[in-house]
Coordinates of C-alpha atoms and ligand atoms in Angstrom, one line a residue:
M1 CA -11.8 16.8 -27.8
S2 CA -12.4 13.4 -26.0
E3 CA -12.4 13.0 -22.5
K4 CA -8.8 11.1 -21.0
L5 CA -8.2 9.3 -18.6
L6 CA -4.6 7.5 -16.9
A7 CA -3.8 4.0 -16.6
A8 CA -0.7 1.9 -15.3
L9 CA 0.0 -0.8 -18.2
K10 CA 1.9 -4.2 -18.0
V11 CA 4.1 -3.4 -20.6
G12 CA 6.6 -6.4 -20.4
P13 CA 7.7 -8.5 -17.4
A14 CA 7.8 -6.6 -14.3
T15 CA 7.4 -3.3 -16.3
T16 CA 4.6 -0.8 -15.9
E17 CA 4.1 2.5 -18.0
L18 CA 1.7 5.4 -17.2
R19 CA -0.3 5.7 -20.2
E20 CA -3.0 8.0 -21.8
F21 CA -6.3 6.8 -22.6
D22 CA -9.6 8.3 -24.4
L23 CA -12.5 7.8 -22.1
P24 CA -14.4 5.2 -24.0
D25 CA -18.2 5.4 -25.8
V26 CA -20.3 3.6 -23.4
P27 CA -23.7 1.6 -25.2
P28 CA -26.8 1.7 -23.5
D29 CA -26.0 -2.1 -22.2
A30 CA -22.4 -0.8 -20.3
A31 CA -21.4 1.3 -18.0
L32 CA -18.2 2.8 -16.5
M33 CA -16.7 2.5 -13.0
R34 CA -14.5 4.9 -11.5
M35 CA -11.7 3.2 -9.7
E36 CA -11.4 3.8 -6.0
V37 CA -9.3 1.1 -4.7
A38 CA -7.5 -1.8 -6.2
G39 CA -6.1 -4.4 -4.0
V40 CA -2.8 -6.2 -4.8
C41 CA -2.7 -9.7 -4.0
G42 CA -0.3 -12.3 -4.4
T43 CA -1.3 -13.5 -7.5
D44 CA -0.5 -9.8 -8.7
V45 CA 3.3 -10.7 -7.7
S46 CA 3.5 -14.0 -9.6
Q47 CA 1.5 -12.9 -12.8
Y48 CA 3.8 -9.5 -12.9
K49 CA 6.8 -11.2 -13.4
L50 CA 5.4 -13.2 -16.2
P51 CA 6.0 -12.3 -19.8
L52 CA 2.5 -10.6 -21.8
R53 CA 0.5 -13.3 -23.6
G54 CA -0.6 -11.0 -26.2
A55 CA -1.0 -7.2 -26.2
P56 CA 0.2 -5.1 -22.9
L57 CA -2.7 -5.0 -20.2
I58 CA -3.8 -3.0 -17.0
M59 CA -3.5 -5.3 -14.1
G60 CA -5.4 -5.0 -10.9
H61 CA -8.3 -8.0 -10.5
E62 CA -9.6 -6.3 -6.6
N63 CA -11.9 -3.4 -7.7
V64 CA -14.0 -1.1 -6.0
G65 CA -15.7 2.0 -7.7
T66 CA -18.2 4.3 -8.3
L67 CA -20.5 4.0 -11.3
A68 CA -20.5 6.5 -13.7
K69 CA -22.4 6.9 -17.5
V70 CA -24.4 3.7 -16.7
G71 CA -26.0 3.4 -19.7
S72 CA -29.9 3.0 -19.5
L73 CA -30.1 -0.7 -20.6
F74 CA -27.3 -1.5 -18.1
A75 CA -29.4 0.7 -15.2
K76 CA -32.7 -1.3 -15.9
H77 CA -31.2 -4.8 -16.1
K78 CA -29.1 -4.7 -13.0
G79 CA -30.5 -2.1 -10.8
F80 CA -27.6 0.3 -10.2
K81 CA -27.2 3.4 -11.0
D82 CA -24.6 6.2 -12.0
G83 CA -22.6 7.2 -7.9
D84 CA -23.0 3.8 -6.7
L85 CA -19.9 2.3 -4.4
V86 CA -19.5 -1.1 -5.7
F87 CA -17.4 -4.0 -5.8
L88 CA -16.2 -5.5 -9.1
E89 CA -15.7 -9.7 -9.1
H90 CA -12.9 -10.1 -11.5
Y91 CA -14.4 -13.0 -13.3
L92 CA -16.9 -12.1 -16.1
P93 CA -19.0 -15.0 -17.0
C94 CA -21.0 -15.9 -20.0
G95 CA -24.3 -15.4 -17.7
H96 CA -26.3 -18.7 -18.9
C97 CA -24.3 -21.7 -17.5
E98 CA -25.5 -23.8 -14.9
W99 CA -22.5 -22.4 -12.9
D100 CA -23.3 -19.0 -13.4
H101 CA -27.0 -19.1 -12.6
M102 CA -25.8 -20.8 -8.8
G103 CA -23.0 -18.0 -8.5
E104 CA -19.7 -20.0 -9.0
Y105 CA -18.7 -17.6 -11.8
R106 CA -15.1 -18.9 -11.8
H107 CA -16.2 -21.8 -13.0
C108 CA -17.9 -20.1 -15.8
A109 CA -16.1 -21.8 -18.9
A110 CA -15.9 -17.8 -20.1
T111 CA -13.7 -16.8 -17.4
E112 CA -11.0 -19.7 -18.0
W113 CA -8.5 -16.8 -19.2
F114 CA -5.7 -18.7 -19.0
Y115 CA -6.9 -21.9 -21.6
D116 CA -9.4 -19.2 -23.5
P117 CA -7.6 -16.3 -25.5
Q118 CA -11.0 -14.5 -25.4
A119 CA -12.2 -15.2 -22.3
I120 CA -12.1 -11.5 -20.4
R121 CA -11.0 -11.6 -16.5
Y122 CA -10.5 -8.0 -15.0
G123 CA -6.4 -7.8 -14.5
Y124 CA -5.6 -10.4 -17.0
T125 CA -6.8 -9.2 -20.0
S126 CA -5.0 -7.5 -22.5
L127 CA -5.7 -4.2 -25.2
D128 CA -6.6 -7.0 -27.5
I129 CA -9.8 -7.0 -26.5
A130 CA -11.7 -3.5 -26.9
P131 CA -12.1 -1.3 -25.2
G132 CA -9.2 -2.4 -22.9
L133 CA -10.0 -0.9 -19.9
W134 CA -10.1 -4.5 -17.8
G135 CA -7.8 -3.8 -15.1
G136 CA -8.1 -2.0 -11.6
F137 CA -4.2 0.1 -12.0
S138 CA -6.6 2.6 -13.9
H139 CA -8.7 5.8 -13.7
Y140 CA -11.8 3.4 -15.1
V141 CA -13.1 0.2 -15.5
Y142 CA -15.2 -0.6 -18.6
L143 CA -18.2 -3.0 -17.7
P144 CA -20.4 -4.8 -20.0
L145 CA -23.4 -6.0 -19.2
N146 CA -22.4 -9.5 -17.5
A147 CA -20.0 -7.8 -15.2
V148 CA -20.9 -8.8 -11.4
L149 CA -21.2 -6.0 -9.0
H150 CA -22.1 -6.3 -5.6
T151 CA -23.2 -2.8 -2.9
V152 CA -21.0 -1.8 -0.8
P153 CA -22.3 -1.6 2.5
R154 CA -23.0 1.3 4.0
G155 CA -20.3 2.5 6.2
L156 CA -17.9 0.9 4.8
S157 CA -15.0 2.7 2.9
P158 CA -13.7 1.7 -0.3
E159 CA -10.5 0.8 0.8
E160 CA -11.8 -1.5 3.8
A161 CA -13.9 -3.0 0.7
G162 CA -11.0 -3.7 -1.2
L163 CA -10.8 -6.5 1.0
A164 CA -13.9 -8.1 -0.1
T165 CA -11.5 -10.4 -2.2
P166 CA -9.6 -11.9 0.1
M167 CA -12.2 -12.2 2.6
S168 CA -14.6 -13.7 0.2
N169 CA -11.8 -16.4 -0.5
G170 CA -11.1 -16.5 3.2
I171 CA -15.4 -17.8 3.6
Q172 CA -15.3 -19.9 0.7
W173 CA -11.7 -21.8 1.2
T174 CA -12.0 -21.8 5.4
L175 CA -16.1 -22.2 5.9
F176 CA -17.7 -23.2 2.3
D177 CA -14.5 -25.8 1.7
G178 CA -13.3 -26.3 4.7
G179 CA -16.3 -26.8 6.6
V180 CA -15.0 -25.2 9.8
G181 CA -17.5 -24.1 12.0
Y182 CA -18.4 -23.8 15.4
A183 CA -16.1 -25.6 17.9
S184 CA -14.1 -26.6 14.9
T185 CA -10.0 -26.7 15.3
V186 CA -8.2 -25.0 12.4
L187 CA -4.6 -24.1 11.1
I188 CA -4.3 -21.7 8.5
Q189 CA -0.5 -21.8 7.4
G190 CA 0.2 -18.5 5.8
P191 CA 0.0 -15.1 7.6
G192 CA -0.7 -12.8 4.2
Q193 CA -3.6 -11.4 3.9
Q194 CA -5.1 -14.4 2.4
G195 CA -4.5 -16.0 5.7
M196 CA -5.6 -13.3 7.6
C197 CA -9.1 -13.2 6.1
C198 CA -9.6 -17.3 6.4
L199 CA -8.4 -16.4 10.4
M200 CA -11.3 -14.0 10.4
A201 CA -14.0 -16.0 8.9
A202 CA -13.1 -19.0 11.2
K203 CA -13.3 -16.9 14.2
Q204 CA -16.4 -14.9 13.3
A205 CA -18.0 -18.8 12.4
G206 CA -16.7 -19.8 15.9
A207 CA -14.1 -22.0 15.6
D208 CA -12.8 -22.7 18.7
R209 CA -8.9 -23.3 18.3
I210 CA -7.1 -21.7 15.3
I211 CA -3.4 -22.0 14.7
V212 CA -1.3 -19.4 12.0
T213 CA 2.1 -20.5 10.7
G214 CA 4.7 -18.1 9.5
T215 CA 8.1 -17.7 9.1
S216 CA 10.7 -15.6 11.3
K217 CA 10.5 -12.7 8.8
D218 CA 6.9 -12.9 9.7
A219 CA 7.2 -11.7 13.3
R220 CA 4.7 -8.8 12.9
R221 CA 2.2 -10.4 10.7
L222 CA 1.8 -13.4 13.9
E223 CA 1.4 -11.0 16.1
V224 CA -1.4 -9.1 13.7
A225 CA -3.1 -12.5 13.7
K226 CA -3.1 -13.0 17.6
A227 CA -4.8 -9.2 17.5
L228 CA -7.0 -10.7 15.1
G229 CA -8.0 -13.6 17.1
A230 CA -5.6 -16.6 16.4
D231 CA -5.6 -18.7 19.6
A232 CA -1.7 -19.9 18.7
V233 CA 1.0 -18.9 16.3
I234 CA 4.0 -21.0 15.3
D235 CA 7.3 -19.6 13.8
V236 CA 8.4 -22.4 11.8
Q237 CA 12.1 -22.1 11.5
R238 CA 12.2 -21.6 15.1
E239 CA 9.4 -24.3 16.1
D240 CA 8.1 -27.7 14.8
P241 CA 4.8 -26.9 13.6
L242 CA 3.8 -30.3 13.6
E243 CA 4.6 -31.0 17.6
R244 CA 3.2 -27.2 18.5
T245 CA 0.1 -28.3 16.5
L246 CA -0.3 -31.6 18.2
E247 CA 0.6 -30.0 21.7
I248 CA -2.2 -27.0 21.3
T249 CA -4.6 -29.5 20.1
G250 CA -4.1 -31.7 23.1
G251 CA -2.6 -34.5 21.2
R252 CA -5.7 -34.8 18.5
G253 CA -4.7 -32.7 15.3
V254 CA -7.0 -30.2 13.7
D255 CA -9.8 -30.7 11.5
V256 CA -9.2 -28.5 9.1
V257 CA -5.8 -27.1 7.4
V258 CA -6.2 -24.0 5.0
D259 CA -3.0 -23.4 2.9
C260 CA -2.2 -19.6 2.3
T261 CA 1.5 -19.8 1.8
S262 CA 3.0 -18.7 -1.5
G263 CA 5.5 -20.8 -2.8
A264 CA 5.6 -23.4 0.5
G265 CA 4.2 -26.1 -1.8
R266 CA 5.2 -29.2 -0.2
A267 CA 6.2 -28.6 3.0
A268 CA 2.9 -27.0 3.7
V269 CA 0.8 -30.1 2.4
L270 CA 3.0 -32.8 4.1
L271 CA 2.2 -30.6 7.4
G272 CA -1.0 -30.4 6.9
I273 CA -1.6 -33.8 6.3
E274 CA -0.1 -34.7 9.6
A275 CA -1.8 -32.1 11.5
T276 CA -5.4 -33.1 10.8
K277 CA -6.9 -35.6 13.1
R278 CA -6.6 -39.1 13.0
R279 CA -9.8 -39.5 10.7
G280 CA -11.8 -37.4 8.4
G281 CA -10.0 -34.1 8.5
T282 CA -10.0 -31.9 5.5
M283 CA -7.1 -30.1 3.5
V284 CA -7.8 -26.8 1.3
V285 CA -4.6 -26.4 -1.1
Q286 CA -3.4 -24.2 -3.5
G287 CA -1.0 -26.0 -5.8
E288 CA 0.1 -23.1 -7.9
G289 CA 0.6 -23.2 -11.3
N290 CA 1.7 -26.8 -12.4
A291 CA 3.1 -27.7 -9.2
T292 CA 3.4 -31.4 -8.7
F293 CA 5.9 -33.2 -6.3
A294 CA 7.5 -36.6 -6.1
D295 CA 6.2 -38.5 -3.4
F296 CA 3.3 -37.5 -2.3
P297 CA 2.0 -39.5 0.8
I298 CA -1.4 -40.4 -1.2
G299 CA -1.8 -43.5 0.8
R300 CA -1.1 -41.6 4.3
L301 CA -4.0 -38.9 3.2
T302 CA -6.6 -42.2 2.2
R303 CA -5.7 -43.8 5.5
K304 CA -6.9 -41.1 7.1
G305 CA -9.7 -41.0 5.6
M306 CA -9.1 -37.4 4.1
T307 CA -10.7 -35.0 1.8
L308 CA -8.4 -32.6 -0.2
K309 CA -9.9 -29.5 -1.9
S310 CA -8.9 -26.8 -3.9
A311 CA -8.7 -23.5 -3.3
R312 CA -10.1 -21.7 -6.0
G313 CA -11.4 -18.4 -5.7
H314 CA -14.8 -17.3 -4.6
S315 CA -18.8 -17.4 -5.1
Y316 CA -21.2 -15.0 -5.4
R317 CA -22.5 -15.5 -1.5
A318 CA -18.9 -15.7 -0.5
V319 CA -18.5 -12.2 -1.6
E320 CA -21.9 -11.0 0.0
L321 CA -20.8 -12.5 3.4
A322 CA -17.7 -10.8 3.3
L323 CA -18.6 -7.6 3.1
H324 CA -21.1 -8.1 5.7
V325 CA -18.4 -9.3 8.1
L326 CA -16.0 -6.5 6.7
A327 CA -19.1 -3.7 7.5
S328 CA -19.8 -5.6 10.8
R329 CA -16.7 -4.0 12.3
R330 CA -15.8 -6.7 14.2
F331 CA -12.3 -6.8 13.5
P332 CA -9.6 -4.3 13.5
L333 CA -8.8 -4.3 9.6
D334 CA -6.4 -0.9 10.4
L335 CA -4.1 -3.6 11.2
I336 CA -3.9 -5.6 8.0
M337 CA -4.5 -2.5 5.4
T338 CA -0.8 -1.7 5.9
H339 CA -0.2 0.9 2.4
R340 CA -1.6 2.7 -0.4
F341 CA -0.2 3.9 -3.5
G342 CA -1.0 6.0 -6.5
L343 CA -1.4 4.9 -10.0
S344 CA 2.6 6.5 -10.7
E345 CA 3.2 3.4 -7.6
V346 CA 1.9 0.5 -8.9
D347 CA 5.2 -1.4 -9.9
F348 CA 6.4 -0.7 -6.1
A349 CA 2.9 -1.7 -4.7
I350 CA 3.4 -5.0 -6.6
K351 CA 7.1 -5.4 -5.3
S352 CA 5.8 -4.4 -1.9
V353 CA 3.1 -7.3 -1.8
G354 CA 6.3 -9.6 -3.0
G355 CA 8.1 -8.3 0.0
E356 CA 10.6 -6.6 -2.3
G357 CA 9.5 -2.6 -1.9
A358 CA 8.1 -1.6 1.0
P359 CA 8.4 -3.5 4.1
G360 CA 5.4 -4.6 6.6
A361 CA 3.0 -5.3 3.7
I362 CA -0.2 -7.1 3.9
H363 CA -2.8 -5.8 2.2
V364 CA -1.8 -3.4 0.0
S365 CA -4.2 -0.7 -1.8
V366 CA -3.7 1.3 -5.1
M367 CA -5.9 4.7 -5.7
P368 CA -5.8 5.8 -8.4
W369 CA -6.4 9.3 -8.1
K370 CA -4.3 9.5 -5.1
Ligands
ZN1 ZN1 -6.0 -11.7 -5.8
ZN2 ZN1 -21.3 -19.1 -17.8

């Protein structure tokens, strides 16, 4: 009898079923990861509602686990062994293109799951591609040789290490893309887990003034933002965010804006253009899906000599720094790790991140063996 495992399978829009699978054979150039924690992110909320693109799939792309059944070639090539606690990147790169050599796996053509049906990305890849264990809402995940792993530093719990994805995005977008550093002024729009991680990145880098915006339903999150080191928070439904930002910065405006709102698209972009300093500010935007908007004030943007950048995942280095800053214990991570769910509660976990399940969610963890 072969060993079995359980996984939460997305079988249709916003529909999940628990299903049993055979534990796959593991060739010498592969390994399995026994899942400890799969973080749920805002992208899961939007992806979950969409129809399937092929066969059902196992979601979960922010994965921390313990290596098991590590093949001999895998061990030799990667320097990992059974029992190692690792963070798995959701990109599965070709391994030999220019981007991969720079650790910029997110730009590798092989990770372009949206356009290429053969591209594998953890949490987005269907059972069509064998052996199907491509998502973290499962007891085990399959690791081919090109899986990208990071060692979880000693002293960091799997749940804390589960923050590596939003934290690495925060470092990438705020520090590497936004250029935030010592004495910078920063406006972070949206106090979800991603906004909180941008805030921690900016704080750690020595930013002088960090302003975080949210709506009235974010009251608790804005309190948490303050506890994590925000200098000011703005409820955009009760106050004029532009007026307040200018007031806080002595009329100057901020150096950098990072948009971490989900779906506030137009308003966030327009505020960002106006809230940056007179010349040379930078705005990092999400622009989800096929977002467009009419009357984009591009003249205003160029008149201010602004730089517009795209928030698109993270580099290898950003993940290493994320694990480092999480392990530094400089921030009270407990305040953002709000919920834990088992495998049978994946549907509710995703809905909670989307504001429709358990109240007060910031970072939500699925613990498949719970
Ligand atoms: Zn994500
Ligand atoms: Zn590549």
